[in-house]
C-alpha positions as YAML, in Angstrom:
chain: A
units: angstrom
residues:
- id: 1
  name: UNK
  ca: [2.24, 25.53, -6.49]
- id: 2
  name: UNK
  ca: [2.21, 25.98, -10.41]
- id: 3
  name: UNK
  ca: [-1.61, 27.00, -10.70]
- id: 4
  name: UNK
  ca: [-4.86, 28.66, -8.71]
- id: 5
  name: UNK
  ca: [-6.39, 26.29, -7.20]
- id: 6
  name: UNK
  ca: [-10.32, 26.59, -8.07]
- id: 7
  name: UNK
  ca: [-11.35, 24.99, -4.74]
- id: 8
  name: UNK
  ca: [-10.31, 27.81, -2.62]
- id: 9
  name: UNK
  ca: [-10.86, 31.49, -2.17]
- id: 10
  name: UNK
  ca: [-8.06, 33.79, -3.71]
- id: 11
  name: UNK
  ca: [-8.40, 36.09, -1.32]
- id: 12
  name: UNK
  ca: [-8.23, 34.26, 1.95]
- id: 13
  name: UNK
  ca: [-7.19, 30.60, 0.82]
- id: 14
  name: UNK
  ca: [-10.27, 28.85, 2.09]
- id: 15
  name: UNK
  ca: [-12.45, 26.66, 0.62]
- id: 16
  name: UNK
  ca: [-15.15, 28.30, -0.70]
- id: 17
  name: UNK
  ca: [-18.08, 27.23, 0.69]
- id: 18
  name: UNK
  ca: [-21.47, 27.80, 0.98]
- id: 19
  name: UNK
  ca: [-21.88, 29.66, 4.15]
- id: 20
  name: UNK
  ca: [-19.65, 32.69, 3.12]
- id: 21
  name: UNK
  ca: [-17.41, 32.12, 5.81]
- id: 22
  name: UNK
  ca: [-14.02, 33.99, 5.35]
- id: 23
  name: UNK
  ca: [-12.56, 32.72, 8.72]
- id: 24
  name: UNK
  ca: [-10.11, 29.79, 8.70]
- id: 25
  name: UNK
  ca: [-11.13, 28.87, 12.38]
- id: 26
  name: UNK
  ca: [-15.00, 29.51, 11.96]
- id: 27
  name: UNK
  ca: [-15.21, 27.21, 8.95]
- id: 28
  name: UNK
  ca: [-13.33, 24.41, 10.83]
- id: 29
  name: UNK
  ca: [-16.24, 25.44, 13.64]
- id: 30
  name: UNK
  ca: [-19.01, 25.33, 11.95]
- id: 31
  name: UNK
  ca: [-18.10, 22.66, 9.80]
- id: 32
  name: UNK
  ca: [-17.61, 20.27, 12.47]
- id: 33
  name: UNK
  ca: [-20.65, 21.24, 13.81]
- id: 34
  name: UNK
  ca: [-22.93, 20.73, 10.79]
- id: 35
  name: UNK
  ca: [-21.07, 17.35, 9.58]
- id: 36
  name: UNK
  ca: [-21.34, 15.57, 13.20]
- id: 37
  name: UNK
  ca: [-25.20, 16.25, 12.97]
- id: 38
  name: UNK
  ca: [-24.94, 14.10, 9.77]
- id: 39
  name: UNK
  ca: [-22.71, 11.50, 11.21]
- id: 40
  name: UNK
  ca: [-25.07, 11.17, 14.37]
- id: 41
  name: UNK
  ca: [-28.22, 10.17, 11.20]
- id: 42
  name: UNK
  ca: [-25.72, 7.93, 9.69]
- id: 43
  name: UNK
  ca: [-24.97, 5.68, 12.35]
- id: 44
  name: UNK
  ca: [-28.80, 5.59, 13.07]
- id: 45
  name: UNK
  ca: [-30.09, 4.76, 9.60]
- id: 46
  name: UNK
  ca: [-28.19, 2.98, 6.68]
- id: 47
  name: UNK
  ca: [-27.49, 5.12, 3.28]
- id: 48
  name: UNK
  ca: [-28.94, 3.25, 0.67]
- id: 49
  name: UNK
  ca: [-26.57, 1.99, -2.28]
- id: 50
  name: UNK
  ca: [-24.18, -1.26, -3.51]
- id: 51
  name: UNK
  ca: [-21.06, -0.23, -1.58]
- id: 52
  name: UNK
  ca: [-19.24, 0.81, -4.94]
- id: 53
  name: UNK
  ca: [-18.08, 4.34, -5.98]
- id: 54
  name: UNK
  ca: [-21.23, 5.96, -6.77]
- id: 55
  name: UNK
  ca: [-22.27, 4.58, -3.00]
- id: 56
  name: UNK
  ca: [-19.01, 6.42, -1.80]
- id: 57
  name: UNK
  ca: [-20.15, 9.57, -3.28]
- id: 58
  name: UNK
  ca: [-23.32, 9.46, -1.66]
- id: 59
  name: UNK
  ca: [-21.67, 9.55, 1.78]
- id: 60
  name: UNK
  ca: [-19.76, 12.23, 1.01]
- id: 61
  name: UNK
  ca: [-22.71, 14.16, -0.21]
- id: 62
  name: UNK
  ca: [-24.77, 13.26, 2.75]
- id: 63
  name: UNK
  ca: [-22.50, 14.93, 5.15]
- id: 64
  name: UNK
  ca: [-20.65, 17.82, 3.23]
- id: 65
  name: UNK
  ca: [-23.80, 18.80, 1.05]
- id: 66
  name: UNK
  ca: [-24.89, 21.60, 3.49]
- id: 67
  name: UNK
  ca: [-21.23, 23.17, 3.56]
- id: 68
  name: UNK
  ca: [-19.64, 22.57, 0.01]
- id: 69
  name: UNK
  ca: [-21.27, 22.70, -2.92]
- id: 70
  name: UNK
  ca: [-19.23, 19.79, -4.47]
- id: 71
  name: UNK
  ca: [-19.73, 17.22, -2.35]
- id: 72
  name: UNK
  ca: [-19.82, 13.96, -3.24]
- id: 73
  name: UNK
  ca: [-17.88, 14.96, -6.46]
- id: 74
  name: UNK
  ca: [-15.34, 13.37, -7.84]
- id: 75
  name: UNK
  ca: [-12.06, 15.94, -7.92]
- id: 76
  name: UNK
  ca: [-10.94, 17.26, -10.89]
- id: 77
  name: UNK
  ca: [-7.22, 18.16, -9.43]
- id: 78
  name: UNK
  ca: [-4.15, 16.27, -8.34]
- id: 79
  name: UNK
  ca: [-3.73, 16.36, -4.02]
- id: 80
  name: UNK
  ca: [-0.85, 14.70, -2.42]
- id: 81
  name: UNK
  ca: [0.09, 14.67, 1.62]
- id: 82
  name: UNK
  ca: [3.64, 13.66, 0.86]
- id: 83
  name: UNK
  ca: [2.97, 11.38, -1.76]
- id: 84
  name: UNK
  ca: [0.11, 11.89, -5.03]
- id: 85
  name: UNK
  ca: [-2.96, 10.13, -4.39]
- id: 86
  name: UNK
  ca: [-4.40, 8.82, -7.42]
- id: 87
  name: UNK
  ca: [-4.67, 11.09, -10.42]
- id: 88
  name: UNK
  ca: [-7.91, 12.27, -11.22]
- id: 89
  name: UNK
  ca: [-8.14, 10.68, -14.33]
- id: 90
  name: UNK
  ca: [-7.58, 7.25, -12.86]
- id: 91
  name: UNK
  ca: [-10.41, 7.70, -10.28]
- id: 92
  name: UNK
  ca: [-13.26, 5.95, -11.81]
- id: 93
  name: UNK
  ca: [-10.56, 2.86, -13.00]
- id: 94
  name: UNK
  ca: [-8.99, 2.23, -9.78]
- id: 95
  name: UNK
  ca: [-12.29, 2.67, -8.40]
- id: 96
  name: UNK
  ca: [-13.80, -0.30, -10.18]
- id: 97
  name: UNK
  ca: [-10.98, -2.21, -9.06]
- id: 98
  name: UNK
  ca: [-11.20, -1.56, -6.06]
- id: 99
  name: UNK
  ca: [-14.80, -2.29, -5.52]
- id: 100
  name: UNK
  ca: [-15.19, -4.95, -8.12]
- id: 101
  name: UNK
  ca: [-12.79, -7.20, -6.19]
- id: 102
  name: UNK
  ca: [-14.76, -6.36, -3.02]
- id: 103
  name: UNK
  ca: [-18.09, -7.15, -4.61]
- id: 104
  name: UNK
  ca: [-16.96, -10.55, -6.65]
- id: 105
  name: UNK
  ca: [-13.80, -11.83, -4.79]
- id: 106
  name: UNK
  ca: [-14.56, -10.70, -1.09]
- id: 107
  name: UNK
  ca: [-18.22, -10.70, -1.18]
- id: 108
  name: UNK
  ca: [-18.72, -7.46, 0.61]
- id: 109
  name: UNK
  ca: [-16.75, -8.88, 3.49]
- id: 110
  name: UNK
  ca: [-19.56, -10.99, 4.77]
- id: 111
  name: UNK
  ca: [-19.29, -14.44, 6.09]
- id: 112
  name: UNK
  ca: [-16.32, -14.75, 7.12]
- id: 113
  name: UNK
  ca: [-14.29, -15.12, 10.51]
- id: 114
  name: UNK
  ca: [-12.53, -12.28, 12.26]
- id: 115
  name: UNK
  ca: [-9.07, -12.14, 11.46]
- id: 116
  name: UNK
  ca: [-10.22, -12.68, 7.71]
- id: 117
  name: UNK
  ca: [-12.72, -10.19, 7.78]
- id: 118
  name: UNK
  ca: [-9.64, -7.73, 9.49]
- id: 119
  name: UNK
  ca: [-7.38, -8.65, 6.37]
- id: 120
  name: UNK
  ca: [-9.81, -7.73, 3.58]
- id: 121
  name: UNK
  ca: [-10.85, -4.59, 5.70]
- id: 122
  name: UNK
  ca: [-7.64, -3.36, 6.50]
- id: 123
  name: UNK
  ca: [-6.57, -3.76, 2.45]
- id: 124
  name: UNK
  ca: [-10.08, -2.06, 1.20]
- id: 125
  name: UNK
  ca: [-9.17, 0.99, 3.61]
- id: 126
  name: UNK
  ca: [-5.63, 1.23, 2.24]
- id: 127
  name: UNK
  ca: [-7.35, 1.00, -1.13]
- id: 128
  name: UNK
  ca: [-9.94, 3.66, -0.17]
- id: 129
  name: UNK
  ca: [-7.16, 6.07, 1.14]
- id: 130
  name: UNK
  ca: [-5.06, 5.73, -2.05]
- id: 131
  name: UNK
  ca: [-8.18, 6.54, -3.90]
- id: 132
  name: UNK
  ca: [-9.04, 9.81, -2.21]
- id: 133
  name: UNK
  ca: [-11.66, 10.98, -4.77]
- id: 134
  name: UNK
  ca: [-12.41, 14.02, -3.08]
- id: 135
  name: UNK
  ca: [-11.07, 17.44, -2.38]
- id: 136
  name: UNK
  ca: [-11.48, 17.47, 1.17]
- id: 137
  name: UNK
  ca: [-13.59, 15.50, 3.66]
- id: 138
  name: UNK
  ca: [-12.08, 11.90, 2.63]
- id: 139
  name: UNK
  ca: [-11.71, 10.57, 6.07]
- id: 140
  name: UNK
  ca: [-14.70, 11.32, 7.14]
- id: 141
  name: UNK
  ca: [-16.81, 9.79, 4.73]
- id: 142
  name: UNK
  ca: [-14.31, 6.81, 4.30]
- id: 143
  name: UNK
  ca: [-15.13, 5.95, 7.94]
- id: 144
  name: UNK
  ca: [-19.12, 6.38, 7.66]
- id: 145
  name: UNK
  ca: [-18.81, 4.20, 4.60]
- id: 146
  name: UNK
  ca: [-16.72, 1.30, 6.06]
- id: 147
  name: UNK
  ca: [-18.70, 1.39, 9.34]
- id: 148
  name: UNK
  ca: [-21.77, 0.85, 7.71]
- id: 149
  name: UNK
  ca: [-20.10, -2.23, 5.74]
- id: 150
  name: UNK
  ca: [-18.70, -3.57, 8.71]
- id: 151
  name: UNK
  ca: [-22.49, -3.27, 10.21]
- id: 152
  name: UNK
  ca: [-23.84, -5.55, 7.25]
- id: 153
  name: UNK
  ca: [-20.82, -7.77, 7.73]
- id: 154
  name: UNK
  ca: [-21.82, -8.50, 10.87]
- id: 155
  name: UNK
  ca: [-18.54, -6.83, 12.31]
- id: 156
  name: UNK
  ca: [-19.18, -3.66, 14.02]
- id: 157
  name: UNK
  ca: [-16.47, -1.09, 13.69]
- id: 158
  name: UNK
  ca: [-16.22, 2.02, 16.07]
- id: 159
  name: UNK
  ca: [-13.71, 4.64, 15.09]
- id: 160
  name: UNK
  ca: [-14.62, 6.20, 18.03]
- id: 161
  name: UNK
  ca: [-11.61, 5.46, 20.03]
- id: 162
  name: UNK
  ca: [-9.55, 5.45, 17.35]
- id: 163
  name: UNK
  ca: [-5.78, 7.22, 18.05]
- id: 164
  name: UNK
  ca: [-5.32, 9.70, 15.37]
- id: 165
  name: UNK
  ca: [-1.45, 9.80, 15.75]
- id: 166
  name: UNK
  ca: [-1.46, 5.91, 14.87]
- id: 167
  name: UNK
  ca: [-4.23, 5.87, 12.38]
- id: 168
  name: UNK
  ca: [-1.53, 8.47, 10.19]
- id: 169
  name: UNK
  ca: [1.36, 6.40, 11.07]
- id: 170
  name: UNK
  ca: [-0.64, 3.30, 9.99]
- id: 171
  name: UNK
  ca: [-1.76, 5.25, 6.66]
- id: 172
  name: UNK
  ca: [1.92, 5.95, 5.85]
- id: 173
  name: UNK
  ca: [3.14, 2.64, 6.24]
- id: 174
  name: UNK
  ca: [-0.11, 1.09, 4.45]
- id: 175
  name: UNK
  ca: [1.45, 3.47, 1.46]
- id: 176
  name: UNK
  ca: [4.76, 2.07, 1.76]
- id: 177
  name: UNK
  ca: [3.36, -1.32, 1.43]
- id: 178
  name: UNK
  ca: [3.45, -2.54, 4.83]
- id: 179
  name: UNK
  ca: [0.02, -3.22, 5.82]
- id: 180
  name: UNK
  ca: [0.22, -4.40, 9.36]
- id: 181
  name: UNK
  ca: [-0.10, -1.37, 11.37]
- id: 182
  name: UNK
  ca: [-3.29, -0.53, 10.11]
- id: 183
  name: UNK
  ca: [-4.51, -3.86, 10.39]
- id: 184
  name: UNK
  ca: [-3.67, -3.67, 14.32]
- id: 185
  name: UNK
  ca: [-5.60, -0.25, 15.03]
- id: 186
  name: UNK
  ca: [-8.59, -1.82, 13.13]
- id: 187
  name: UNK
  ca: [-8.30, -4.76, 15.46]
- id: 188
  name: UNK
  ca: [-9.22, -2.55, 18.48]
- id: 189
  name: UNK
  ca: [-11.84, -0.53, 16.66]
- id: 190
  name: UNK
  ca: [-13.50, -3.66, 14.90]
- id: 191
  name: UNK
  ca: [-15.34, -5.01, 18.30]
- id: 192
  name: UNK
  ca: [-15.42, -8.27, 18.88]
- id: 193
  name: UNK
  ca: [-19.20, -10.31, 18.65]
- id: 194
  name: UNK
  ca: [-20.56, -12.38, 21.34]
- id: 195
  name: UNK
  ca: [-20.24, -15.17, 18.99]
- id: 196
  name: UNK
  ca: [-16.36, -14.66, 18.61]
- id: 197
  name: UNK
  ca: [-13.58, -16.04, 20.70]
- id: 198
  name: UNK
  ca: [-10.96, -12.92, 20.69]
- id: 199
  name: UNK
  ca: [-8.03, -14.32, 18.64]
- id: 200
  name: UNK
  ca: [-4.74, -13.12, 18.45]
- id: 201
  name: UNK
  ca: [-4.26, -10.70, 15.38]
- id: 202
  name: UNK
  ca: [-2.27, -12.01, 12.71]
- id: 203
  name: UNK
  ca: [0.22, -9.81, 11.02]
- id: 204
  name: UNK
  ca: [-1.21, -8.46, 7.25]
- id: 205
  name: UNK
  ca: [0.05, -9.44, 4.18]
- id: 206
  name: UNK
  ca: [2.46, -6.34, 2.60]
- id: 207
  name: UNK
  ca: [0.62, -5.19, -0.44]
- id: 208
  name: UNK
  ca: [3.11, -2.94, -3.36]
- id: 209
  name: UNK
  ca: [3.28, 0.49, -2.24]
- id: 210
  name: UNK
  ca: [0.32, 2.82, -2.89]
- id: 211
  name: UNK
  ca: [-0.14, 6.30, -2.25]
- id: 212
  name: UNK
  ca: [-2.22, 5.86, 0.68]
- id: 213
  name: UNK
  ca: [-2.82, 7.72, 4.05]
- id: 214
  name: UNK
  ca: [-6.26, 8.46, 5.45]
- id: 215
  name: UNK
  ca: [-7.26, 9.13, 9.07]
- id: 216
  name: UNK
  ca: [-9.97, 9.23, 11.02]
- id: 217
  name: UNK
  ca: [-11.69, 12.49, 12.41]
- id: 218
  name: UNK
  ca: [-10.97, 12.93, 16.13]
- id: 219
  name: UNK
  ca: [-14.16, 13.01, 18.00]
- id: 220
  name: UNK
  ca: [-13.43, 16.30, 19.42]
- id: 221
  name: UNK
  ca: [-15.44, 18.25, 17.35]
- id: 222
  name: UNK
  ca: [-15.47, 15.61, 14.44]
- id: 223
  name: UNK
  ca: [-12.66, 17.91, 12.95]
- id: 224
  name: UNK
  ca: [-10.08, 16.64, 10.25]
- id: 225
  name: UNK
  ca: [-7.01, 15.34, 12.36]
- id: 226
  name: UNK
  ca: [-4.07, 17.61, 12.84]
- id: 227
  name: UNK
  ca: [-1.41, 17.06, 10.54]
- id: 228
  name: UNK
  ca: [-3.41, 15.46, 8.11]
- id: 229
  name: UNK
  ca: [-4.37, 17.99, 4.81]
- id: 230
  name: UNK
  ca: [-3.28, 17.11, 1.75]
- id: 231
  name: UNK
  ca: [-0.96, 19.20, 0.07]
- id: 232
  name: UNK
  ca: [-0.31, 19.66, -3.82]
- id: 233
  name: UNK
  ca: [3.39, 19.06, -4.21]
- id: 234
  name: UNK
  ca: [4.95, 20.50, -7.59]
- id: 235
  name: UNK
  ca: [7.26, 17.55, -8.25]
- id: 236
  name: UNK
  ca: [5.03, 14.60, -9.31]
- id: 237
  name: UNK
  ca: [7.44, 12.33, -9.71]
- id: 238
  name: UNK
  ca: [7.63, 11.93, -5.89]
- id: 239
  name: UNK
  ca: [4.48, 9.85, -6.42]
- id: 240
  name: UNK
  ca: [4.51, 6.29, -6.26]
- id: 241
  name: UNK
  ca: [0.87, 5.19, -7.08]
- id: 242
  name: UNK
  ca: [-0.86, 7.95, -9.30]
- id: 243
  name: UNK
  ca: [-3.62, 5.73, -9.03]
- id: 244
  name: UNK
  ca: [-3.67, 3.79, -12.36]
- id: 245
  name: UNK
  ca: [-4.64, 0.40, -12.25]
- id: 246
  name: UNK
  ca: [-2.56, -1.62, -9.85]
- id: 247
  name: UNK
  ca: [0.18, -3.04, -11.64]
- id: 248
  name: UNK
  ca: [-0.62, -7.15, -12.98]
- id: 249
  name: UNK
  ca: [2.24, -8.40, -11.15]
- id: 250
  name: UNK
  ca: [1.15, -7.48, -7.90]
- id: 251
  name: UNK
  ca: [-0.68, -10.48, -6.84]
- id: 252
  name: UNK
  ca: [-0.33, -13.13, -9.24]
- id: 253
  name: UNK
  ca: [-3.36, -15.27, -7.22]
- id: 254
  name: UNK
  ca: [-5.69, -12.40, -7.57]
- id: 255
  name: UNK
  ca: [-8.21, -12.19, -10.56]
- id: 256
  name: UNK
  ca: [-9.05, -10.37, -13.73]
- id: 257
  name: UNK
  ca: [-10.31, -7.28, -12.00]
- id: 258
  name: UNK
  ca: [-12.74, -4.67, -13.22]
- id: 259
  name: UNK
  ca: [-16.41, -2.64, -13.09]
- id: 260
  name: UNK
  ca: [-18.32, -5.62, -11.08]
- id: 261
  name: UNK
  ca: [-22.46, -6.15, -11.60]
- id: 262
  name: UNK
  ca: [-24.41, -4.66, -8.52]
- id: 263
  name: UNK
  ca: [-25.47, -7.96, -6.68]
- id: 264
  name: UNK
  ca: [-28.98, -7.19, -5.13]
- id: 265
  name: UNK
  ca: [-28.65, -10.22, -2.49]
- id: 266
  name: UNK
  ca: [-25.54, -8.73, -1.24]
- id: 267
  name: UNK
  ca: [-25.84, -5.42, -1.07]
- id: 268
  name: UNK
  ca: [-26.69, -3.17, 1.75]
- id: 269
  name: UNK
  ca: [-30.22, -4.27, 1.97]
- id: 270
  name: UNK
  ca: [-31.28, -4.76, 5.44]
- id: 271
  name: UNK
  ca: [-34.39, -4.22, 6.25]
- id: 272
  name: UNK
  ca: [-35.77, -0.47, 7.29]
- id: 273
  name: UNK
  ca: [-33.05, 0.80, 4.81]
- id: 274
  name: UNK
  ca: [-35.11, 1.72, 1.39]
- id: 275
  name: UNK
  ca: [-35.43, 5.16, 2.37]
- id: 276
  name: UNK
  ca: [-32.78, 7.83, 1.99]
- id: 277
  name: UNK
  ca: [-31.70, 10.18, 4.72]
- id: 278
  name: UNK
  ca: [-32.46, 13.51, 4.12]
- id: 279
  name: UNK
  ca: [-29.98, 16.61, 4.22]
- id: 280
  name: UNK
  ca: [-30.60, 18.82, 7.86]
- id: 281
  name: UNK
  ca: [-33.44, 21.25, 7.31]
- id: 282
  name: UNK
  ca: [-32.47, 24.75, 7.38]
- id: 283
  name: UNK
  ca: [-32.80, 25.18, 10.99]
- id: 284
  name: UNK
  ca: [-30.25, 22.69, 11.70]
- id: 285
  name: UNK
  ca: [-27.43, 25.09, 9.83]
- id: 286
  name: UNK
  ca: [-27.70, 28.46, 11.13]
- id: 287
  name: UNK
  ca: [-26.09, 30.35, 8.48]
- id: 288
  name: UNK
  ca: [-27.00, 30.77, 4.49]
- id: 289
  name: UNK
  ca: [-26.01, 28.00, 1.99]
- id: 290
  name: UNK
  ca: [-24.26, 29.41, -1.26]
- id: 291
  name: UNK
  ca: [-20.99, 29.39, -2.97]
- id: 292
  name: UNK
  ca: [-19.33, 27.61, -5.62]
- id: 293
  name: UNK
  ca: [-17.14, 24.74, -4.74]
- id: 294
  name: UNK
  ca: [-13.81, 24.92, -3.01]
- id: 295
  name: UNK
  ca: [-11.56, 21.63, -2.60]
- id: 296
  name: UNK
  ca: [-9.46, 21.27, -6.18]
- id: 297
  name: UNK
  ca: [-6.04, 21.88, -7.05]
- id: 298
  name: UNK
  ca: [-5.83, 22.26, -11.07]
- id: 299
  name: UNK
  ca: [-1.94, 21.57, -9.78]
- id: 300
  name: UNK
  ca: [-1.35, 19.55, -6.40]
- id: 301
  name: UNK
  ca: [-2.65, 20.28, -3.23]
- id: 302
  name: UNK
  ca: [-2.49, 19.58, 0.09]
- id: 303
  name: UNK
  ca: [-5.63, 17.67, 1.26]
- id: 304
  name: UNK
  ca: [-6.49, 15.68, 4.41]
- id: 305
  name: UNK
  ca: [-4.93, 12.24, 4.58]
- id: 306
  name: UNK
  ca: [-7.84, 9.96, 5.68]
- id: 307
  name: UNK
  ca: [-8.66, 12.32, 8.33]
- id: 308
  name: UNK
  ca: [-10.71, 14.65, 6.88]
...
């Protein structure tokens, strides 16, 4: 590692964090703790916002705010788990590709049938996990975020019983361009509506590799899953996908992509949902709130591949 990373503690390696915790496993404790209490409001009350970047952020911030005092923004340092995610500088682009296409081409994902609604899910999370525009805590809100999409879709996803072994394997081979194993663990977590005859899953179309990989939180303890931090590796060229725009040629049928207008009749406004959900009162965190932020490598670092 060619540089200090200014996420993280010198003298013990940890994030820094708000709580003045110096302990690697009473962070991971009392982070779990605090974050599942957020979690828990989430999947009681939609976070308000257009399902775009800024709406990412917000997620983030909802359920790191009381732990890290950069949540919900963007990194500022290269993290890889094997492979770069996308660069820093390329966040905000590939961002608005990403969730321009979902807004104009896909329609936030509602309307359509189940294995179609699998497809453009399982190539958003790829997308998503590629992106990884935070220092730490990616997977988790990644998850909140989709579940809440999936709600307004009208396709309920439950990452509860989601295997975290096969939601990394899935994540590696979604960044090698084969798409199909992640599509099959979303087709047991995406549960299937009274109004839907259980089809057979079709296999996903292979999308050009992308530096992918995220993974859901186990729900022991809503703690990142094992294996699973991001590390900053000192050879960039091992990177596939730094996260510039994806490449013209990759799907031909797909169009012009780019920053998409916020469309206020398909947006995440259901009804009940105007209000925004508060960060826990003090009482909820038993311990002090105050530290600069922890989770960027000014090199590469390891950081939590969808699972965090």
């Amino acid at each position: 590692m060619s540089s200090q990373d200014p996420y993280t503690d010198p003298a013990t390696g940890l994030l820094r964090n708000k709580l003045s915790i110096t302990s690697a496993a009473e962070l991971d404790r009392v982070e779990a703790e605090v974050t599942s209490l957020r979690l828990v409001q989430l999947r009681e009350r939609d976070l308000p916002g257009d399902y775009d970047l800024a709406h990412l952020q917000a997620f983030h911030r909802f359920i790191f705010s009381d732990v890290y005092p950069w949540a919900g923004q963007l990194r500022t340092v290269a993290i890889a788990k094997d492979d770069l995610f996308c660069l820093p500088q390329h966040l905000e682009g590939f961002a608005a590709d990403v969730f321009g296409r979902l807004a104009r081409r896909d329609g936030y994902l509602r309307g359509l049938d189940r294995p179609e609604f699998l497809d453009k899910l399982t190539e958003l999370l790829a997308d998503i996990n590629a992106l990884h525009p935070f220092r730490e805590g990616n997977g988790r809100a990644q998850r909140a975020f989709l579940a809440q999409l999936a709600r307004d879709a009208g396709h309920p996803l439950r990452w509860e019983p989601m295997n975290p072994e096969q939601n990394v394997a899935a994540s590696q081979a979604a960044h090698r361009g084969d798409n199909q194993p992640l599509r099959l663990m979303l087709d047991e977590l995406v549960e299937v509506t009274p109004a839907e005859t259980a089809t057979p899953a079709e296999p996903a179309q292979d999308h050009p590799a992308r530096t992918a990989g995220s993974s859901f939180t186990p729900p022991e303890g809503n703690r990142a899953v094992p294996g699973e931090n991001d590390v900053a590796p000192e050879t960039p060229s091992r990177s596939r996908h730094l996260g510039a725009p994806r490449n013209k040629t990759q799907d031909p049928a797909t169009p012009a992509r780019g920053r998409s207008e916020p469309n206020p009749t398909t947006r995440g406004d259901r009804a009940g949902t105007t209000s925004s959900l508060a960060p826990p009162s003090d009482r909820e965190v038993s311990y002090r709130l105050e530290q600069p932020d922890p989770d960027a490598v000014l090199g590469l670092h390891e950081v939590e591949i969808a699972s965090g």
